[in-house]
XYZ file of C-alpha atoms in Angstrom:
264
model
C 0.000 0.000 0.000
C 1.134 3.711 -0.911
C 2.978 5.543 2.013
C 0.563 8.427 1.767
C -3.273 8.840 1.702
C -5.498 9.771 -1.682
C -8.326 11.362 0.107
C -9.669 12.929 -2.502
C -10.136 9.602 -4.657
C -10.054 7.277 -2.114
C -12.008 6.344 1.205
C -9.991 4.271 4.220
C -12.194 2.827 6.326
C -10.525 1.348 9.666
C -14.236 0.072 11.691
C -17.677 -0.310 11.363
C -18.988 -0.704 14.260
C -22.692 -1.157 15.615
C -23.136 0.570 18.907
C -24.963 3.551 20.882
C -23.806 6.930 20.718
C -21.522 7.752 23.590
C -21.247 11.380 23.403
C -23.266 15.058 22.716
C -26.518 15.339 22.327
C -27.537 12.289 20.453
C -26.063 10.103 23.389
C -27.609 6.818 23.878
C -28.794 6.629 20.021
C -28.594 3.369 17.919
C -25.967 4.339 16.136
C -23.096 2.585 13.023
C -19.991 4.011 13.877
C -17.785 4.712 10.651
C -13.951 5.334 11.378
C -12.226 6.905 8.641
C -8.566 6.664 8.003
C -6.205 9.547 8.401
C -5.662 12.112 10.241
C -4.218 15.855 10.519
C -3.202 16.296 13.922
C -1.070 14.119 16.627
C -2.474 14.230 19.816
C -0.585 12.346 22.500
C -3.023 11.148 24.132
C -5.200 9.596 20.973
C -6.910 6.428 21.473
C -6.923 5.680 17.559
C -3.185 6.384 16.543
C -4.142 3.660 14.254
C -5.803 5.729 12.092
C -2.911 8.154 11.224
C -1.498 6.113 8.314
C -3.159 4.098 4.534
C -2.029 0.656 6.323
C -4.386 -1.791 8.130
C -7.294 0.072 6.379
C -9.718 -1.504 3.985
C -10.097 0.908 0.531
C -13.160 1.672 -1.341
C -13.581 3.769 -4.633
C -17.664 3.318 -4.982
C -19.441 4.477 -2.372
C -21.672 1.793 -3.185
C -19.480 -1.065 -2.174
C -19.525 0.458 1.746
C -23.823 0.220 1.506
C -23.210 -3.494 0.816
C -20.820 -3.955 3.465
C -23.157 -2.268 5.998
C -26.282 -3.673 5.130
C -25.970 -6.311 7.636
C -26.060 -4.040 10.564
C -29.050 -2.466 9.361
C -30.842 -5.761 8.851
C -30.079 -6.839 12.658
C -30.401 -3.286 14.006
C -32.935 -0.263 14.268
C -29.901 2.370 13.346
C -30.867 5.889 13.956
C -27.624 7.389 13.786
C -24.813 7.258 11.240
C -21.491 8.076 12.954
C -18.543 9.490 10.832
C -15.473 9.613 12.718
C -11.817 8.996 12.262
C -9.043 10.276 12.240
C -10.434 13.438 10.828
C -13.477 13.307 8.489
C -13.267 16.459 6.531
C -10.317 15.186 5.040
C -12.541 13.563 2.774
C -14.684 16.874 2.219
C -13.681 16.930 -1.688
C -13.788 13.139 -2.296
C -17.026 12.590 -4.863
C -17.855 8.963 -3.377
C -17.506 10.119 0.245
C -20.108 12.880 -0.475
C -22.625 10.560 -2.373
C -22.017 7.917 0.645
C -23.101 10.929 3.234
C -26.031 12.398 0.816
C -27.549 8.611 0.712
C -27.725 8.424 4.321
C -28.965 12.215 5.170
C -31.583 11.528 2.636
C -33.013 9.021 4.831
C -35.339 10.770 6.935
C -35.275 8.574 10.300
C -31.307 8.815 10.322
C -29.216 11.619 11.828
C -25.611 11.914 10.145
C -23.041 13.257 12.261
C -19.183 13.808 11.810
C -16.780 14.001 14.975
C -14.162 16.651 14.089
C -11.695 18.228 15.108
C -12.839 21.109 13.457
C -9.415 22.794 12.180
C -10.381 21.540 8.103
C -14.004 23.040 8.761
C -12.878 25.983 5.602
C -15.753 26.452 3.323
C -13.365 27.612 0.791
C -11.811 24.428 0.463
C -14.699 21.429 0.558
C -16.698 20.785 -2.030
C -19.849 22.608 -2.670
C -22.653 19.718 -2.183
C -20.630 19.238 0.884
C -21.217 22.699 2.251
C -24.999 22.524 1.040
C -25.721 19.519 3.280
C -24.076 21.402 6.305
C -26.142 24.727 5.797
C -29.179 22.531 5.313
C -28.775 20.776 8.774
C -28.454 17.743 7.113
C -25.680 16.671 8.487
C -24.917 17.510 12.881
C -21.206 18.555 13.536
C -20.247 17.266 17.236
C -16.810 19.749 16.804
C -13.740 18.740 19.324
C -11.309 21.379 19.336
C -7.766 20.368 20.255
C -6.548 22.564 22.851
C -2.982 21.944 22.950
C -0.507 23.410 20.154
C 1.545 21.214 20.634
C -1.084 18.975 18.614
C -0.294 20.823 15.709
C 3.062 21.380 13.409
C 2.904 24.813 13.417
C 1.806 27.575 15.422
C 0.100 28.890 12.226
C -1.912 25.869 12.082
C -3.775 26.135 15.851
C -4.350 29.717 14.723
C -5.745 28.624 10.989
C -7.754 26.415 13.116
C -8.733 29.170 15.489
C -9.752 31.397 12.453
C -11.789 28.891 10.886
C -14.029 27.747 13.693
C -14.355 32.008 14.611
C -16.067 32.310 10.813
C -17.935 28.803 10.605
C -19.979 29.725 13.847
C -20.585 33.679 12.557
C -21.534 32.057 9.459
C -24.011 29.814 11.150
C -25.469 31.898 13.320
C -26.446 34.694 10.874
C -27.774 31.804 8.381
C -29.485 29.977 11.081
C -27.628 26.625 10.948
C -27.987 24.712 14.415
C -26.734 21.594 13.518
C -23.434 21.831 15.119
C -22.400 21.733 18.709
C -18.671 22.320 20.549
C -17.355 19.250 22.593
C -14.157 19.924 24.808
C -12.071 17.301 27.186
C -11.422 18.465 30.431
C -8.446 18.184 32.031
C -7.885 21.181 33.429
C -9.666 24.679 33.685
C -6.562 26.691 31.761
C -7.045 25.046 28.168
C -10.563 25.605 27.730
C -10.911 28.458 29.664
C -7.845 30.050 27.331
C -8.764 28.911 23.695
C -12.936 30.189 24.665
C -10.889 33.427 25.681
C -9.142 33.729 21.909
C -12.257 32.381 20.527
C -14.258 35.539 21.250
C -17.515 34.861 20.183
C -20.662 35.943 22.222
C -22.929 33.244 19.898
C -20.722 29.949 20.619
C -24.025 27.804 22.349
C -24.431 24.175 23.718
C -20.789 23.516 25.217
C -20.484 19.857 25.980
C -17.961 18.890 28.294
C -16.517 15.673 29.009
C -14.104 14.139 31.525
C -10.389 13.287 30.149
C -10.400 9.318 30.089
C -7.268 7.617 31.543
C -5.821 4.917 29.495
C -7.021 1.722 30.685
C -4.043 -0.257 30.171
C -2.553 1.109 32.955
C -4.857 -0.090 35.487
C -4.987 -3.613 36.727
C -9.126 -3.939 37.446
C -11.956 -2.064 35.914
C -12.912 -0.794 39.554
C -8.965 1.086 39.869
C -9.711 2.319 36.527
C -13.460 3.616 37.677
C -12.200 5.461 40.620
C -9.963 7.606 39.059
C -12.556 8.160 36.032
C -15.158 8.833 38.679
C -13.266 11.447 40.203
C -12.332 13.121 37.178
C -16.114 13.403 36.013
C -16.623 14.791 39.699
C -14.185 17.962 38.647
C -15.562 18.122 35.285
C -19.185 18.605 36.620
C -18.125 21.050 39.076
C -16.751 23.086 36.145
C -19.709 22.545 33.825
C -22.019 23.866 37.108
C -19.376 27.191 37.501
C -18.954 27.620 33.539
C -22.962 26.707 32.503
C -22.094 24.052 30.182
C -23.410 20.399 29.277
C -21.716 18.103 31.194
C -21.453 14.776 29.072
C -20.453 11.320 30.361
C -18.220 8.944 27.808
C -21.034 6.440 27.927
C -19.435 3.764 25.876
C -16.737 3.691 28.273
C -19.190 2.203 31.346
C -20.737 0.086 28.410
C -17.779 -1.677 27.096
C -14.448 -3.038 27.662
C -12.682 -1.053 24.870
C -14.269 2.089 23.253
C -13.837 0.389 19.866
C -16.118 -2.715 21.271
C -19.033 -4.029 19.218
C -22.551 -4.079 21.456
């Protein structure tokens, strides 16, 4: 396989995975989770480093080929919710099959289509125009996850790009009425949050969802070590969702399952 990604003519897909929506608003949702390949930041602490290169990920050209592939989950499941996550979905956000894959399933009116992203590709100026139509139509909910740190990213340039981008996206939305998005942060501490909303600047930013910073379970020996120090991290993060006025929001999958990739 090629040492670099062709996201523009090619889709990676890395899981499929039935499950319930673990996260934001649609939390608890029959849900298909799709993880895409690839990925534009390095976050130390990612779950799905997996993701960040073309190996160990199966390739499709035809949209039509993924339908097949997923058609057993609808068959044995009441999906309500279409999960696109990676990596970074709006990598993809010129690739013709990708776009047909996500107008098939917001065309279905008793599914919701949403992508996790990190939000620093969200540049109307440089996705393709069908794309951008399904967005302002609220046809397709962004669940948007900031990274915080800049170390995440190559360049200082690129945290502020990313900055910049997410600033005009939610002026644009909220003078156009699109309400299909919402802002998802990790907390570990109060300084990162508290510090980008303070660059961020804008009066209109609504529904703040805020969720506990997981601990990698590898390093615990039980499930109940592993709880306690989860427990008391979702403590502090509630605490600063009642100061701040924000939506606290449990990692549900993580009380569900063994692994956060787990089938149900």
């Amino acid at each position: 396989m090629s040492s670099e990604f062709d996201f523009d003519n090619k889709i990676y897909i890395s899981q499929i995975i039935p499950t319930v929506q673990g996260e934001g608003p649609l939390i608890g949702y029959p849900s298909l989770l799709i993880r895409l390949g690839g990925c534009n930041l390095r976050c130390k602490w990612c779950d799905t480093k997996y993701t960040w290169t073309p190996s160990g990920h199966e390739v499709f050209t035809d949209h039509r080929d993924i339908l097949k592939k997923i058609k057993i989950y609808f068959d044995k499941y009441n999906i309500r919710n279409i999960m696109i996550t990676g990596g970074e979905p709006l990598l993809y956000a010129k690739n013709k099959e990708f776009i047909k894959l996500i107008d098939y399933f917001a065309d279905d009116w008793t599914l919701t289509v949403e992508f996790e992203t990190n939000g620093s590709l969200l540049d109307f100026r440089k996705m393709d125009d069908y794309l951008i139509q399904m967005i302002c139509d609220n046809r397709i909910q962004l669940n948007i996850s900031p990274k915080l740190n800049r170390l995440f990213y190559k360049t200082e340039a690129e945290y502020d790009q990313m900055l910049c981008n997410l600033q005009t996206f939610v002026k644009f939305a909220y003078s156009n009425n699109l309400n299909s998005y919402n802002f998802k942060f990790v907390y570990e501490n109060d300084e990162f949050i508290n510090n980008f909303l303070k660059e961020f600047n804008i009066d209109e930013l609504e529904d703040i969802y805020v969720m506990p910073h997981t601990p990698d379970r590898k390093s615990f020996n039980t499930k109940a070590e592993f709880f306690e120090v989860y427990n008391k991290k979702a403590l502090e993060t509630v605490s600063f969702c009642m100061i701040n006025g924000f939506i606290y929001c449990p990692r549900t999958h993580l009380y569900l399952f063994d692994t956060e990739n787990e089938e149900f």
